[in-house]
Amino acid sequence: TAQHDGMVELWEISISDMSTRLVGTHPAFYFSFTLSPDLTKAAYWRTEAPHSNLRTLVIAASDGQETLEITTENLLEFERWLLDSQHFTYRLQTAQEEYVTVIGDICRTLPAYAG
């Protein structure tokens, strides 16, 4: 669902026998949900209130068990995963109403870079 309190279900479908298995559920805004290239992580944002532009960016294990809240910002948008599935970019609006792109690191071993 496209709402602030929606849930995204991630399913695995076997090609050989078309059996299904629920991998995990995530409390995410549906259209923001993105899997990492290695399929082990998901990135998404959520809001705490209906019609709010204040968004929390979350990185989670695909099964939904481990989650890491990256930041909460106004009009934040996840952009993309880098191929190593450890780094990603997101965009946010500054107080001067300019947009900046930030490079994030799931281990937080590198400082965030905004450009």
PDB file of C-alpha atoms in Angstrom:
ATOM      1  CA  THR A   1       0.000   0.000   0.000  1.00  0.00           C
ATOM      2  CA  ALA A   2       1.092   3.568  -0.599  1.00  0.00           C
ATOM      3  CA  GLN A   3       0.576   4.886   2.900  1.00  0.00           C
ATOM      4  CA  HIS A   4       2.680   5.845   5.885  1.00  0.00           C
ATOM      5  CA  ASP A   5       1.900   2.662   7.821  1.00  0.00           C
ATOM      6  CA  GLY A   6       2.048   0.195   4.932  1.00  0.00           C
ATOM      7  CA  MET A   7       3.784  -3.175   4.895  1.00  0.00           C
ATOM      8  CA  VAL A   8       5.831  -4.657   2.057  1.00  0.00           C
ATOM      9  CA  GLU A   9       6.024  -8.451   1.816  1.00  0.00           C
ATOM     10  CA  LEU A  10       9.017 -10.003   0.066  1.00  0.00           C
ATOM     11  CA  TRP A  11       8.323 -13.428  -1.476  1.00  0.00           C
ATOM     12  CA  GLU A  12      10.597 -16.028  -3.064  1.00  0.00           C
ATOM     13  CA  ILE A  13       9.126 -18.051  -5.939  1.00  0.00           C
ATOM     14  CA  SER A  14      10.752 -21.285  -7.079  1.00  0.00           C
ATOM     15  CA  ILE A  15      11.052 -21.496 -10.862  1.00  0.00           C
ATOM     16  CA  SER A  16      11.101 -25.303 -10.835  1.00  0.00           C
ATOM     17  CA  ASP A  17       7.802 -25.954  -9.040  1.00  0.00           C
ATOM     18  CA  MET A  18       6.316 -22.427  -8.576  1.00  0.00           C
ATOM     19  CA  SER A  19       6.244 -22.879  -4.790  1.00  0.00           C
ATOM     20  CA  THR A  20       6.347 -19.707  -2.730  1.00  0.00           C
ATOM     21  CA  ARG A  21       8.010 -18.723   0.531  1.00  0.00           C
ATOM     22  CA  LEU A  22       7.566 -15.514   2.490  1.00  0.00           C
ATOM     23  CA  VAL A  23      11.077 -14.104   2.977  1.00  0.00           C
ATOM     24  CA  GLY A  24      10.211 -11.108   5.143  1.00  0.00           C
ATOM     25  CA  THR A  25       7.960  -8.152   5.825  1.00  0.00           C
ATOM     26  CA  HIS A  26       8.982  -4.508   6.027  1.00  0.00           C
ATOM     27  CA  PRO A  27       7.110  -1.451   7.380  1.00  0.00           C
ATOM     28  CA  ALA A  28       7.853   0.614   4.286  1.00  0.00           C
ATOM     29  CA  PHE A  29       6.325   3.101   1.920  1.00  0.00           C
ATOM     30  CA  TYR A  30       5.741   0.742  -1.019  1.00  0.00           C
ATOM     31  CA  PHE A  31       7.198   2.864  -3.820  1.00  0.00           C
ATOM     32  CA  SER A  32      10.449   3.485  -1.936  1.00  0.00           C
ATOM     33  CA  PHE A  33      11.314  -0.223  -1.424  1.00  0.00           C
ATOM     34  CA  THR A  34      14.524  -1.311  -3.237  1.00  0.00           C
ATOM     35  CA  LEU A  35      16.575  -4.521  -2.964  1.00  0.00           C
ATOM     36  CA  SER A  36      20.382  -4.445  -2.988  1.00  0.00           C
ATOM     37  CA  PRO A  37      22.215  -6.030  -5.965  1.00  0.00           C
ATOM     38  CA  ASP A  38      23.086  -9.118  -3.878  1.00  0.00           C
ATOM     39  CA  LEU A  39      19.413  -9.369  -2.691  1.00  0.00           C
ATOM     40  CA  THR A  40      20.436  -9.575   0.989  1.00  0.00           C
ATOM     41  CA  LYS A  41      19.337  -6.058   1.968  1.00  0.00           C
ATOM     42  CA  ALA A  42      16.435  -3.713   1.389  1.00  0.00           C
ATOM     43  CA  ALA A  43      16.331   0.065   1.520  1.00  0.00           C
ATOM     44  CA  TYR A  44      13.161   2.061   2.041  1.00  0.00           C
ATOM     45  CA  TRP A  45      11.777   5.058   3.810  1.00  0.00           C
ATOM     46  CA  ARG A  46       8.815   5.463   6.050  1.00  0.00           C
ATOM     47  CA  THR A  47       7.008   8.342   7.677  1.00  0.00           C
ATOM     48  CA  GLU A  48       5.663   8.439  11.190  1.00  0.00           C
ATOM     49  CA  ALA A  49       2.473  10.330  10.319  1.00  0.00           C
ATOM     50  CA  PRO A  50       0.091  10.567   7.352  1.00  0.00           C
ATOM     51  CA  HIS A  51       0.902  13.296   4.804  1.00  0.00           C
ATOM     52  CA  SER A  52       4.275  14.010   6.432  1.00  0.00           C
ATOM     53  CA  ASN A  53       7.338  14.927   4.374  1.00  0.00           C
ATOM     54  CA  LEU A  54       9.664  13.929   7.228  1.00  0.00           C
ATOM     55  CA  ARG A  55      11.028  10.521   6.212  1.00  0.00           C
ATOM     56  CA  THR A  56      13.281   7.961   7.892  1.00  0.00           C
ATOM     57  CA  LEU A  57      15.636   6.022   5.615  1.00  0.00           C
ATOM     58  CA  VAL A  58      15.974   2.394   6.710  1.00  0.00           C
ATOM     59  CA  ILE A  59      18.376  -0.336   5.587  1.00  0.00           C
ATOM     60  CA  ALA A  60      17.210  -3.830   6.573  1.00  0.00           C
ATOM     61  CA  ALA A  61      18.109  -7.457   5.983  1.00  0.00           C
ATOM     62  CA  SER A  62      15.840  -8.940   3.309  1.00  0.00           C
ATOM     63  CA  ASP A  63      14.136 -11.081   5.930  1.00  0.00           C
ATOM     64  CA  GLY A  64      13.303  -7.939   7.921  1.00  0.00           C
ATOM     65  CA  GLN A  65      15.199  -9.073  11.028  1.00  0.00           C
ATOM     66  CA  GLU A  66      18.037  -6.556  11.191  1.00  0.00           C
ATOM     67  CA  THR A  67      17.329  -2.884  10.587  1.00  0.00           C
ATOM     68  CA  LEU A  68      19.470   0.208  10.635  1.00  0.00           C
ATOM     69  CA  GLU A  69      17.908   3.668  10.616  1.00  0.00           C
ATOM     70  CA  ILE A  70      20.224   5.878   8.576  1.00  0.00           C
ATOM     71  CA  THR A  71      18.682   9.341   8.950  1.00  0.00           C
ATOM     72  CA  THR A  72      15.414  11.237   9.191  1.00  0.00           C
ATOM     73  CA  GLU A  73      15.144  14.180   6.819  1.00  0.00           C
ATOM     74  CA  ASN A  74      12.610  16.287   4.950  1.00  0.00           C
ATOM     75  CA  LEU A  75      11.720  14.943   1.467  1.00  0.00           C
ATOM     76  CA  LEU A  76      14.429  12.268   1.600  1.00  0.00           C
ATOM     77  CA  GLU A  77      14.575   9.905  -1.400  1.00  0.00           C
ATOM     78  CA  PHE A  78      16.630   6.712  -1.716  1.00  0.00           C
ATOM     79  CA  GLU A  79      18.395   6.824  -5.088  1.00  0.00           C
ATOM     80  CA  ARG A  80      20.325   3.607  -5.677  1.00  0.00           C
ATOM     81  CA  TRP A  81      22.521   0.847  -4.358  1.00  0.00           C
ATOM     82  CA  LEU A  82      26.133   0.643  -5.458  1.00  0.00           C
ATOM     83  CA  LEU A  83      27.220  -2.727  -6.862  1.00  0.00           C
ATOM     84  CA  ASP A  84      28.971  -3.813  -3.644  1.00  0.00           C
ATOM     85  CA  SER A  85      25.600  -3.760  -1.769  1.00  0.00           C
ATOM     86  CA  GLN A  86      27.356  -1.920   1.084  1.00  0.00           C
ATOM     87  CA  HIS A  87      27.062   1.643  -0.220  1.00  0.00           C
ATOM     88  CA  PHE A  88      24.129   3.597  -1.554  1.00  0.00           C
ATOM     89  CA  THR A  89      23.047   7.108  -2.448  1.00  0.00           C
ATOM     90  CA  TYR A  90      20.110   9.128  -1.259  1.00  0.00           C
ATOM     91  CA  ARG A  91      18.887  12.650  -1.859  1.00  0.00           C
ATOM     92  CA  LEU A  92      17.547  15.152   0.630  1.00  0.00           C
ATOM     93  CA  GLN A  93      16.406  18.745   0.741  1.00  0.00           C
ATOM     94  CA  THR A  94      18.512  21.228   2.701  1.00  0.00           C
ATOM     95  CA  ALA A  95      17.209  24.105   4.805  1.00  0.00           C
ATOM     96  CA  GLN A  96      17.904  26.343   1.794  1.00  0.00           C
ATOM     97  CA  GLU A  97      15.543  24.125  -0.246  1.00  0.00           C
ATOM     98  CA  GLU A  98      18.379  22.795  -2.379  1.00  0.00           C
ATOM     99  CA  TYR A  99      18.755  19.079  -3.040  1.00  0.00           C
ATOM    100  CA  VAL A 100      21.985  17.240  -2.235  1.00  0.00           C
ATOM    101  CA  THR A 101      22.988  13.654  -2.918  1.00  0.00           C
ATOM    102  CA  VAL A 102      24.607  11.752  -0.066  1.00  0.00           C
ATOM    103  CA  ILE A 103      26.692   8.575  -0.329  1.00  0.00           C
ATOM    104  CA  GLY A 104      25.918   6.261   2.588  1.00  0.00           C
ATOM    105  CA  ASP A 105      27.658   3.201   3.994  1.00  0.00           C
ATOM    106  CA  ILE A 106      25.707   0.467   5.817  1.00  0.00           C
ATOM    107  CA  CYS A 107      28.590  -0.136   8.242  1.00  0.00           C
ATOM    108  CA  ARG A 108      29.017   3.610   8.808  1.00  0.00           C
ATOM    109  CA  THR A 109      32.764   3.147   8.466  1.00  0.00           C
ATOM    110  CA  LEU A 110      33.014   5.991   5.966  1.00  0.00           C
ATOM    111  CA  PRO A 111      31.783   9.501   6.627  1.00  0.00           C
ATOM    112  CA  ALA A 112      28.746  10.425   4.569  1.00  0.00           C
ATOM    113  CA  TYR A 113      29.650  12.512   1.539  1.00  0.00           C
ATOM    114  CA  ALA A 114      27.235  15.114   0.235  1.00  0.00           C
ATOM    115  CA  GLY A 115      27.678  16.642  -3.161  1.00  0.00           C
TER     116      GLY A 115
END
